[in-house]
CSV table of C-alpha atoms and ligand atoms in Angstrom, one decimal:
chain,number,residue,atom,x,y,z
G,1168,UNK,CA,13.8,-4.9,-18.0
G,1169,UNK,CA,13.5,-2.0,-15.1
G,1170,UNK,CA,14.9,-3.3,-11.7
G,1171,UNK,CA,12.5,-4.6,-9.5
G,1172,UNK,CA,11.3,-2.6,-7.2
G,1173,UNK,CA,11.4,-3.2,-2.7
G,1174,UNK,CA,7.9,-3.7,-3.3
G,1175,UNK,CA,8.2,-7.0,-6.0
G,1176,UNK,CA,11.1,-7.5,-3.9
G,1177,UNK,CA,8.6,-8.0,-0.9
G,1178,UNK,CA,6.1,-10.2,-3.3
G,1179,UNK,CA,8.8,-12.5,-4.4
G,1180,UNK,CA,10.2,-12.8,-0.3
G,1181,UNK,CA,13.3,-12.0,-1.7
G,1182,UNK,CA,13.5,-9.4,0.8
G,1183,UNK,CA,11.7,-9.9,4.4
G,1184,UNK,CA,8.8,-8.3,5.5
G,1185,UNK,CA,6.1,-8.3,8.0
G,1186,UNK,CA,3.2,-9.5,6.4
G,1187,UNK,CA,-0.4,-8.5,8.0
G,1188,UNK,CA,-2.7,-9.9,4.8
G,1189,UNK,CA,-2.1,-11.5,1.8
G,1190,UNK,CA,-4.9,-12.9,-0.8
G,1191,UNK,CA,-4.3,-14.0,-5.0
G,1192,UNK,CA,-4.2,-10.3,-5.6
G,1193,UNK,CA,-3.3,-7.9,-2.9
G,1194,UNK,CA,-0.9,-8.2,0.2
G,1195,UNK,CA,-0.4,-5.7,3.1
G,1196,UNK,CA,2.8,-5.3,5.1
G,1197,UNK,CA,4.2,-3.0,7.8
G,1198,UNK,CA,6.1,-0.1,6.5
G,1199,UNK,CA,10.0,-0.1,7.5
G,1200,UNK,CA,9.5,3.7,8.4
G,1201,UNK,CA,6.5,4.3,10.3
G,1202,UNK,CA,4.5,7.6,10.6
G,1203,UNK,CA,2.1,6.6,12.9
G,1204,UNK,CA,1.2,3.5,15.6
G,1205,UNK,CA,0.1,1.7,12.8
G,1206,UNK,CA,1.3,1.8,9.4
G,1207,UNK,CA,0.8,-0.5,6.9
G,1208,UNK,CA,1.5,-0.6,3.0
G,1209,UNK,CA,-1.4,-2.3,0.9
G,1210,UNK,CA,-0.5,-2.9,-2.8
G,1211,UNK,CA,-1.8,-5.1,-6.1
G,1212,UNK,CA,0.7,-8.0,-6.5
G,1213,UNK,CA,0.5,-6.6,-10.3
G,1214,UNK,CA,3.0,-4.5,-10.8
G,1215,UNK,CA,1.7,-0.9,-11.9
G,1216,UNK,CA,3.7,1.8,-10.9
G,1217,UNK,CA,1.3,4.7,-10.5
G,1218,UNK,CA,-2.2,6.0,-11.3
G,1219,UNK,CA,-1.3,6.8,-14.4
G,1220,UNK,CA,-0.3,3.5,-15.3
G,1221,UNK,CA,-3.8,1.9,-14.0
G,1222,UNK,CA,-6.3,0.2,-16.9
G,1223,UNK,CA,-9.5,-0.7,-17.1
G,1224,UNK,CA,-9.2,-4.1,-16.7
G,1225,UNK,CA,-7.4,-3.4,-13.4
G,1226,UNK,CA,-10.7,-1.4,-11.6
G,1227,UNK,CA,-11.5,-4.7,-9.9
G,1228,UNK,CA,-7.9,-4.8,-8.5
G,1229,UNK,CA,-8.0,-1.9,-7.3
G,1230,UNK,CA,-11.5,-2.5,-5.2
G,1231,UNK,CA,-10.2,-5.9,-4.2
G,1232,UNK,CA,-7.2,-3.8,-2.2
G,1233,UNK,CA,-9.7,-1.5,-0.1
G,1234,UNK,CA,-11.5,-4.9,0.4
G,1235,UNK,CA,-8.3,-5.6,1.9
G,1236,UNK,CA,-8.2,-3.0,3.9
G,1237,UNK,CA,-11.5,-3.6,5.1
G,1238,UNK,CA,-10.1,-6.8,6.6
G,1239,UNK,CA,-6.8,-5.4,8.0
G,1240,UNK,CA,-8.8,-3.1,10.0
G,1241,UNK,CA,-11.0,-5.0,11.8
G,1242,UNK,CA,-8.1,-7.5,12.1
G,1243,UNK,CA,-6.0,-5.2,13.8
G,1244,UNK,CA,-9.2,-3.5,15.3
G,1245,UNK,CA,-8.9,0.1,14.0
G,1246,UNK,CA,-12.4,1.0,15.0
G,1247,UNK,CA,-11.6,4.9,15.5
G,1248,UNK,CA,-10.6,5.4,11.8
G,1249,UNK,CA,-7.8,5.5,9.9
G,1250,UNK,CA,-6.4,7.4,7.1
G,1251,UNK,CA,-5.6,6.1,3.5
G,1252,UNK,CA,-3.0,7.5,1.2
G,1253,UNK,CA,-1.4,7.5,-2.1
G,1254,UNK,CA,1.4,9.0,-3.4
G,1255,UNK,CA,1.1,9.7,-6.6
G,1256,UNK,CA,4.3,11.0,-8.0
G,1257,UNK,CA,7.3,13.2,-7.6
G,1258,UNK,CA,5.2,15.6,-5.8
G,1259,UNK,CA,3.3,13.8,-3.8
G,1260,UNK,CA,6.6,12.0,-2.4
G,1261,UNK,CA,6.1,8.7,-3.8
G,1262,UNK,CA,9.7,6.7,-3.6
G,1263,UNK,CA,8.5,3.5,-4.5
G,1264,UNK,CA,7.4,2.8,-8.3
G,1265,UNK,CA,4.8,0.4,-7.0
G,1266,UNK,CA,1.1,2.0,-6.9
G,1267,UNK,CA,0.7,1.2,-2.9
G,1268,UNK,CA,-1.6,2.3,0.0
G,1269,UNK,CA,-0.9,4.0,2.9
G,1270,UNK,CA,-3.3,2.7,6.0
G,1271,UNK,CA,-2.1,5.0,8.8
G,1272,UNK,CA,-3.9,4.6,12.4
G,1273,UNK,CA,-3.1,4.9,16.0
G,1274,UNK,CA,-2.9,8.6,16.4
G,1275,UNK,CA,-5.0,11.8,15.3
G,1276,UNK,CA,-4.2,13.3,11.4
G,1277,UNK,CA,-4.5,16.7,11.1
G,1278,UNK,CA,-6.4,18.5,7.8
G,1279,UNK,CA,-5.5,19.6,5.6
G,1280,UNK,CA,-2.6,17.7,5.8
G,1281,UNK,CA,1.1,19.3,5.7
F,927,5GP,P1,5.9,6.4,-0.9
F,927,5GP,O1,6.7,7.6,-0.4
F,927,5GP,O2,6.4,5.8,-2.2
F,927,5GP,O3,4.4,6.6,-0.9
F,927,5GP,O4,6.0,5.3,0.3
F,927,5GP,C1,6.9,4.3,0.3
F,927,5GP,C2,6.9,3.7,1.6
F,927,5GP,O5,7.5,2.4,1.6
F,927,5GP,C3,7.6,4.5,2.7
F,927,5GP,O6,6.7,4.8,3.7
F,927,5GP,C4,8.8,3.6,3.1
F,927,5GP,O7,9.0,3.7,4.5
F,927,5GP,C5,8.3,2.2,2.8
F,927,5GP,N1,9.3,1.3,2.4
F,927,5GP,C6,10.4,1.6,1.6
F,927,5GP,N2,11.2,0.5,1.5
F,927,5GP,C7,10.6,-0.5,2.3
F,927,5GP,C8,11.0,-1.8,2.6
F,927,5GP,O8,12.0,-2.4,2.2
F,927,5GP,N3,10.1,-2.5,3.5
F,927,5GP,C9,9.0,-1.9,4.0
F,927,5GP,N4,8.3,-2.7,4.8
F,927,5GP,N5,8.6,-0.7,3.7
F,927,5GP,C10,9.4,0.1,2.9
C-alpha cells in the first residue's frame, strides 16, 4: 500500500488542520502555505490522485466539491470572486497526490497566469 498522503493524513485528523467545511464527501481546509488572503484547499474524501485517475462513477463527487465551494464562499463572504485551481501533474506543480482545489481570494489574479 502507497503511503498516505498529508491530504488523507488531514481526513483521518492524524495530522491538524484548519477546517472551513466538511460534508459525507468533501471537506475544505486552509492551505499551510498561503498565496493569497484567502486560501483554501477543497478535496473528495475519496482518495484519487489526479484527473487522470477520475471515473465515471465519481462525476457526482466531483460537482458535490464546487457545491462546496459554493458554500465556503458565501461563508467566508468572497462576493468579489475568487479563483479555482488544479494542479494537474508534474507540470502543473501538483505536490500532493490528492486531486484537490485551489479557492484563492482576497487579492487580484493576473491572466494569464505566470
Ligand atoms: P499542489 O501544488 O499539489 O496543487 O498544492 C498542494 C498544496 O497543499 C500547497 O499549496 C501546500 O501549501 C498545501 N499543503 C501541503 N501540505 C499541507 C499540510 O500539511 N496542511 C495544509 N493545510 N496544506 C498543505
Amino acid at each position: 500500500m502507497s503511503p498516505k498522503t498529508v491530504f488523507k493524513k488531514i481526513i483521518d485528523r492524524e495530522i491538524p488542520a484548519d477546517i472551513v467545511y466538511e460534508d459525507a464527501d468533501c471537506i475544505a481546509f486552509k492551505d499551510i502555505n498561503p498565496q493569497a488572503p484567502v486560501h483554501i484547499i477543497v478535496i473528495p474524501k475519496k482518495e484519487i490522485p489526479n484527473i487522470e485517475a477520475l471515473q465515471e462513477e465519481d462525476a457526482e463527487l466531483i460537482g458535490r466539491c464546487f457545491l462546496a465551494m459554493q458554500t465556503i464562499a458565501t461563508q467566508l463572504g468572497l462576493s468579489q470572486g475568487y479563483r479555482v485551481v488544479l494542479n494537474n501533474g508534474r507540470d502543473a506543480g501538483q505536490e500532493v497526490m490528492h486531486l484537490h482545489f485551489h479557492m484563492l481570494a482576497g487579492r487580484q489574479f493576473g491572466w494569464p497566469p505566470g
